[in-house]
Tab-separated table of C-alpha atoms and ligand atoms in Angstrom:
chain	number	residue	atom	x	y	z
A	1	MET	CA	2.484	19.115	-5.387
A	2	ILE	CA	3.784	17.711	-2.272
A	3	LYS	CA	4.126	14.096	-2.482
A	4	LYS	CA	3.563	12.982	1.235
A	5	PHE	CA	5.591	9.868	2.381
A	6	LEU	CA	2.882	7.119	2.969
A	7	VAL	CA	3.118	4.809	6.056
A	8	GLY	CA	0.330	2.248	5.889
A	9	GLY	CA	-0.281	-0.466	8.320
A	10	ASN	CA	-1.693	-3.741	6.740
A	11	TRP	CA	-3.232	-5.427	9.667
A	12	LYS	CA	-4.145	-8.536	7.496
A	13	LEU	CA	-6.230	-11.018	9.617
A	14	ASN	CA	-5.057	-9.679	12.885
A	15	GLY	CA	-6.327	-7.172	15.431
A	16	ASN	CA	-9.560	-6.557	17.269
A	17	LEU	CA	-11.189	-3.882	19.224
A	18	VAL	CA	-8.577	-3.823	21.976
A	19	LEU	CA	-5.739	-3.262	19.380
A	20	LEU	CA	-7.778	-0.342	17.769
A	21	LYS	CA	-8.113	1.359	21.124
A	22	GLU	CA	-4.360	0.706	22.043
A	23	PHE	CA	-3.578	2.842	18.570
A	24	SER	CA	-6.410	5.447	18.967
A	25	CYS	CA	-5.733	6.102	22.905
A	26	ASN	CA	-1.726	6.038	22.370
A	27	LYS	CA	-0.546	9.654	22.960
A	28	ASN	CA	2.892	9.049	21.435
A	29	PHE	CA	1.327	7.441	18.289
A	30	ILE	CA	-0.976	10.307	17.829
A	31	GLU	CA	1.542	12.986	18.633
A	32	ALA	CA	3.731	11.339	16.101
A	33	VAL	CA	1.213	11.250	13.373
A	34	GLU	CA	0.064	14.886	14.289
A	35	THR	CA	3.583	16.244	14.318
A	36	SER	CA	4.589	14.892	10.960
A	37	SER	CA	1.316	15.253	9.254
A	38	GLU	CA	2.722	17.823	6.716
A	39	ALA	CA	5.008	15.283	5.369
A	40	ILE	CA	4.011	11.961	6.312
A	41	GLU	CA	0.516	10.339	5.772
A	42	VAL	CA	-0.517	7.409	7.916
A	43	LEU	CA	-2.894	4.830	7.113
A	44	ILE	CA	-4.247	1.890	9.105
A	45	CYS	CA	-6.112	-1.256	7.372
A	46	PRO	CA	-7.782	-3.386	9.757
A	47	SER	CA	-10.178	-6.136	8.566
A	48	PHE	CA	-13.784	-5.126	7.232
A	49	PRO	CA	-15.499	-5.772	10.579
A	50	TYR	CA	-13.346	-2.928	12.235
A	51	LEU	CA	-13.465	-0.232	9.488
A	52	GLY	CA	-16.446	1.704	10.668
A	53	THR	CA	-15.203	1.718	14.445
A	54	ALA	CA	-11.630	2.630	13.140
A	55	LYS	CA	-13.318	5.561	11.343
A	56	GLU	CA	-14.763	6.753	14.468
A	57	ALA	CA	-11.893	5.963	16.927
A	58	PHE	CA	-9.459	8.232	14.662
A	59	ALA	CA	-12.040	10.903	13.862
A	60	GLY	CA	-10.461	14.169	14.234
A	61	SER	CA	-6.975	12.890	13.897
A	62	SER	CA	-4.926	12.659	10.636
A	63	VAL	CA	-4.968	8.808	10.590
A	64	SER	CA	-6.550	7.374	7.502
A	65	ILE	CA	-8.422	4.084	7.482
A	66	GLY	CA	-8.302	1.783	4.503
A	67	ALA	CA	-9.646	-1.647	3.537
A	68	GLN	CA	-7.566	-4.620	2.446
A	69	ASN	CA	-9.543	-5.745	-0.436
A	70	CYS	CA	-12.782	-5.263	-2.329
A	71	HIS	CA	-14.935	-6.921	-5.049
A	72	ALA	CA	-15.209	-5.114	-8.459
A	73	ALA	CA	-19.109	-5.420	-8.661
A	74	VAL	CA	-21.063	-2.712	-7.192
A	75	SER	CA	-23.617	-5.329	-5.738
A	76	GLY	CA	-25.162	-8.748	-6.405
A	77	ALA	CA	-24.922	-12.421	-5.569
A	78	PHE	CA	-21.258	-12.517	-4.339
A	79	THR	CA	-21.603	-13.929	-0.936
A	80	GLY	CA	-18.819	-12.873	1.386
A	81	GLU	CA	-17.526	-9.797	-0.726
A	82	VAL	CA	-17.424	-6.113	-0.093
A	83	SER	CA	-17.938	-3.504	-2.716
A	84	ILE	CA	-16.477	0.003	-3.227
A	85	SER	CA	-19.912	1.459	-2.652
A	86	MET	CA	-20.057	-0.238	0.642
A	87	LEU	CA	-16.743	1.147	1.545
A	88	LYS	CA	-17.551	4.428	0.306
A	89	ASP	CA	-20.868	4.488	2.227
A	90	ILE	CA	-18.808	4.052	5.557
A	91	SER	CA	-16.319	6.990	4.163
A	92	VAL	CA	-13.419	4.499	3.730
A	93	ASP	CA	-11.585	5.737	0.699
A	94	TRP	CA	-8.329	3.547	0.722
A	95	VAL	CA	-8.236	0.159	-0.539
A	96	ILE	CA	-5.283	-2.276	-1.000
A	97	LEU	CA	-5.540	-4.247	-4.047
A	98	GLY	CA	-3.393	-7.186	-5.320
A	99	HIS	CA	-1.501	-8.103	-2.308
A	100	SER	CA	0.503	-11.270	-2.681
A	101	GLU	CA	-1.458	-13.173	-0.407
A	102	ARG	CA	-4.716	-12.419	-2.472
A	103	ARG	CA	-2.810	-13.511	-5.463
A	104	THR	CA	-1.240	-16.757	-4.195
A	105	ILE	CA	-3.700	-18.016	-1.477
A	106	PHE	CA	-6.948	-16.701	-3.120
A	107	GLY	CA	-6.132	-17.002	-6.576
A	108	GLU	CA	-6.348	-13.516	-7.847
A	109	THR	CA	-5.025	-12.974	-11.465
A	110	ASP	CA	-3.593	-9.830	-12.766
A	111	GLU	CA	-6.992	-9.448	-14.906
A	112	MET	CA	-9.113	-9.560	-11.778
A	113	ILE	CA	-6.894	-6.985	-10.004
A	114	ALA	CA	-6.770	-4.818	-13.006
A	115	GLU	CA	-10.652	-4.671	-12.891
A	116	LYS	CA	-10.734	-3.940	-9.178
A	117	VAL	CA	-8.238	-1.057	-9.795
A	118	LYS	CA	-10.424	0.216	-12.590
A	119	VAL	CA	-13.636	0.210	-10.676
A	120	ALA	CA	-11.834	1.591	-7.612
A	121	LEU	CA	-9.961	4.623	-9.354
A	122	ASN	CA	-13.227	5.349	-11.447
A	123	SER	CA	-15.021	5.511	-8.141
A	124	GLY	CA	-12.516	8.127	-6.633
A	125	MET	CA	-10.989	5.659	-4.276
A	126	ARG	CA	-7.265	5.951	-3.382
A	127	VAL	CA	-5.688	2.549	-4.198
A	128	ILE	CA	-2.511	0.749	-3.123
A	129	LEU	CA	-1.608	-1.634	-5.850
A	130	CYS	CA	0.664	-4.355	-4.505
A	131	ILE	CA	3.194	-5.993	-6.947
A	132	GLY	CA	6.530	-7.989	-6.507
A	133	GLU	CA	8.312	-11.073	-7.290
A	134	SER	CA	8.920	-14.446	-5.524
A	135	GLU	CA	12.193	-15.740	-4.288
A	136	SER	CA	12.541	-18.023	-7.458
A	137	GLN	CA	11.657	-15.281	-9.688
A	138	ARG	CA	14.415	-12.976	-8.133
A	139	GLU	CA	16.827	-15.846	-8.073
A	140	SER	CA	16.378	-16.338	-11.886
A	141	GLY	CA	16.731	-12.786	-12.616
A	142	GLU	CA	13.025	-12.087	-13.612
A	143	THR	CA	12.102	-9.290	-10.924
A	144	LYS	CA	11.831	-6.581	-13.605
A	145	ILE	CA	9.728	-8.598	-16.061
A	146	VAL	CA	7.411	-9.766	-13.039
A	147	VAL	CA	6.773	-6.261	-11.950
A	148	GLU	CA	6.295	-4.951	-15.526
A	149	ALA	CA	3.858	-7.791	-16.171
A	150	GLN	CA	1.789	-7.023	-13.066
A	151	LEU	CA	1.735	-3.308	-14.019
A	152	GLU	CA	0.771	-3.776	-17.577
A	153	LYS	CA	-2.795	-4.667	-17.109
A	154	CYS	CA	-3.532	-1.726	-14.925
A	155	LEU	CA	-1.940	0.754	-17.295
A	156	GLU	CA	-4.985	1.902	-19.045
A	157	SER	CA	-6.666	2.848	-15.493
A	158	LEU	CA	-3.470	4.524	-14.418
A	159	LYS	CA	-3.185	6.409	-17.585
A	160	SER	CA	-6.546	8.196	-16.700
A	161	LEU	CA	-4.996	9.805	-13.522
A	162	THR	CA	-3.406	13.230	-14.081
A	163	GLY	CA	-2.665	16.183	-11.852
A	164	VAL	CA	-3.749	15.762	-8.195
A	165	ASN	CA	-5.454	12.614	-9.091
A	166	CYS	CA	-2.182	10.937	-9.306
A	167	GLU	CA	-1.926	11.007	-5.533
A	168	ARG	CA	-5.029	8.378	-5.441
A	169	LEU	CA	-2.667	5.647	-6.938
A	170	VAL	CA	0.158	4.155	-4.931
A	171	ILE	CA	2.360	1.266	-6.143
A	172	ALA	CA	3.308	-0.925	-3.264
A	173	TYR	CA	6.597	-2.955	-4.270
A	174	GLU	CA	6.295	-6.019	-2.061
A	175	PRO	CA	8.703	-8.750	-3.045
A	176	VAL	CA	7.243	-11.901	-1.749
A	177	TRP	CA	10.283	-13.275	-0.269
A	178	ALA	CA	10.227	-10.508	2.076
A	179	ILE	CA	6.735	-10.604	3.258
A	180	GLY	CA	6.566	-11.752	7.010
A	181	THR	CA	10.127	-13.450	6.694
A	182	GLY	CA	12.139	-10.958	8.590
A	183	LYS	CA	14.240	-10.803	5.391
A	184	VAL	CA	14.000	-6.968	4.400
A	185	ALA	CA	15.284	-6.027	0.887
A	186	THR	CA	18.305	-4.208	1.213
A	187	PRO	CA	17.912	-0.306	0.474
A	188	GLN	CA	19.733	-0.793	-2.641
A	189	GLN	CA	17.717	-3.558	-3.947
A	190	ALA	CA	14.606	-1.856	-3.172
A	191	GLN	CA	15.692	1.383	-4.704
A	192	GLU	CA	16.754	-0.379	-8.010
A	193	THR	CA	13.302	-1.830	-8.418
A	194	HIS	CA	11.582	1.173	-7.461
A	195	ARG	CA	13.667	3.123	-10.016
A	196	HIS	CA	12.864	0.509	-12.676
A	197	ILE	CA	9.148	0.708	-11.981
A	198	ARG	CA	9.000	4.573	-12.238
A	199	LYS	CA	11.059	4.279	-15.389
A	200	PHE	CA	8.688	1.850	-16.911
A	201	LEU	CA	5.838	4.121	-15.972
A	202	GLY	CA	7.497	6.940	-17.322
A	203	GLU	CA	7.836	5.115	-20.773
A	204	ARG	CA	4.374	3.663	-20.770
A	205	LEU	CA	2.321	6.562	-19.423
A	206	SER	CA	3.976	10.078	-19.015
A	207	LEU	CA	7.122	11.328	-16.970
A	208	GLU	CA	4.823	13.379	-15.025
A	209	GLN	CA	2.701	10.571	-13.907
A	210	ALA	CA	5.726	8.355	-13.168
A	211	ALA	CA	7.127	11.041	-10.942
A	212	ALA	CA	3.806	11.820	-9.211
A	213	PHE	CA	2.745	8.298	-8.382
A	214	ARG	CA	3.783	7.126	-4.846
A	215	ILE	CA	6.077	3.812	-4.956
A	216	ILE	CA	6.019	2.499	-1.332
A	217	TYR	CA	8.156	-0.611	-0.342
A	218	GLY	CA	6.618	-3.455	1.989
A	219	GLY	CA	8.189	-6.590	3.228
A	220	SER	CA	9.367	-6.745	6.923
A	221	VAL	CA	9.743	-3.157	7.337
A	222	GLY	CA	10.613	-2.456	10.859
A	223	SER	CA	11.986	0.480	12.923
A	224	GLY	CA	15.590	-0.851	12.265
A	225	SER	CA	15.248	-0.808	8.648
A	226	ALA	CA	12.960	2.131	8.002
A	227	ALA	CA	15.438	5.104	8.092
A	228	GLU	CA	17.886	3.698	5.510
A	229	LEU	CA	14.896	2.719	3.097
A	230	ALA	CA	13.248	5.935	3.492
A	231	LYS	CA	16.409	8.085	2.369
A	232	GLN	CA	16.198	6.250	-1.031
A	233	ASP	CA	15.241	8.603	-4.007
A	234	ASP	CA	12.480	6.531	-5.293
A	235	ILE	CA	10.867	5.239	-2.067
A	236	ASP	CA	7.810	7.138	-1.117
A	237	GLY	CA	6.465	5.241	1.830
A	238	PHE	CA	6.000	1.642	3.310
A	239	LEU	CA	3.324	-0.830	3.525
A	240	VAL	CA	3.951	-2.480	6.820
A	241	GLY	CA	2.464	-5.797	8.254
A	242	GLY	CA	3.701	-7.383	11.310
A	243	ALA	CA	5.448	-4.187	12.596
A	244	SER	CA	1.984	-2.327	12.402
A	245	LEU	CA	0.520	-4.485	15.111
A	246	LYS	CA	2.667	-2.983	17.569
A	247	VAL	CA	1.824	0.580	18.492
A	248	GLU	CA	5.245	1.451	19.826
A	249	GLU	CA	7.229	-0.041	16.714
A	250	PHE	CA	4.613	1.529	14.316
A	251	THR	CA	5.396	4.988	15.934
A	252	LYS	CA	8.993	4.469	15.851
A	253	ILE	CA	8.933	3.516	12.113
A	254	ILE	CA	6.890	6.952	11.520
A	255	LYS	CA	9.486	9.085	13.858
A	256	SER	CA	12.636	7.451	12.083
A	257	ILE	CA	11.603	8.962	8.564
B	301	PGA	P1	5.365	-7.589	6.482
B	301	PGA	O1	4.088	-7.708	5.634
B	301	PGA	O2	5.746	-6.291	7.081
B	301	PGA	O3	4.861	-8.378	7.800
B	301	PGA	O4	6.306	-8.343	5.841
B	301	PGA	C1	3.945	-6.489	4.653
B	301	PGA	C2	2.838	-6.824	3.714
B	301	PGA	O5	2.288	-7.931	3.458
B	301	PGA	O6	2.264	-5.731	3.376
């Protein structure tokens, strides 16, 4: 099985129809995506209102579209929420879960995230599960303990994935101190934690699964840092925030891999 390098753009609470058009009509961007499509998978995650338009805008291209969050329930009295079945209804099969902004600003716990991961994977979705330590946790040497604890609650769901299904689960290691700060983890720092995550998954699940899951890095990735990070053995992709809002910069990242 070929493990494609995943480059995801997390637009967060940014972007609009104009930006979508800027990307979908940009020849350089589309050419970069298509020429690398054997080895690189490109994903854009705009806000909920733009998912349908994004699907249409990129139809016929190799760009995938994903959501930034979802609710674990199928339906019900949950004002303001979006379910997996709604995402599937509009043919969106990628979802980011457990982003640090969901955890810290919106109070999502490991338990809530584990429930969403379970429901999403059971429904056949592709999931980017975000984990990562804060600055103080890194300074006090707790990085490994933190990422293990964040993964722990999701292990049961991950265990059920075998063979080709392993490509449906992506772990995004996103050190909180690197998100939106311009402070990228060094390739060595990122590689060390990615290797640890893979070792942990190998011990708790199986070596096959640990090798098959993609572990991607997120945190101030830009065209200047992408190439060196991408060379690391255990880095299988990026989740890009700020730099994914600029079509030239995002294209440069894809081309630098
Ligand atoms: P950033 O965001 O690239 O702007 O640091 C990454 C993320 O939050 O996924």
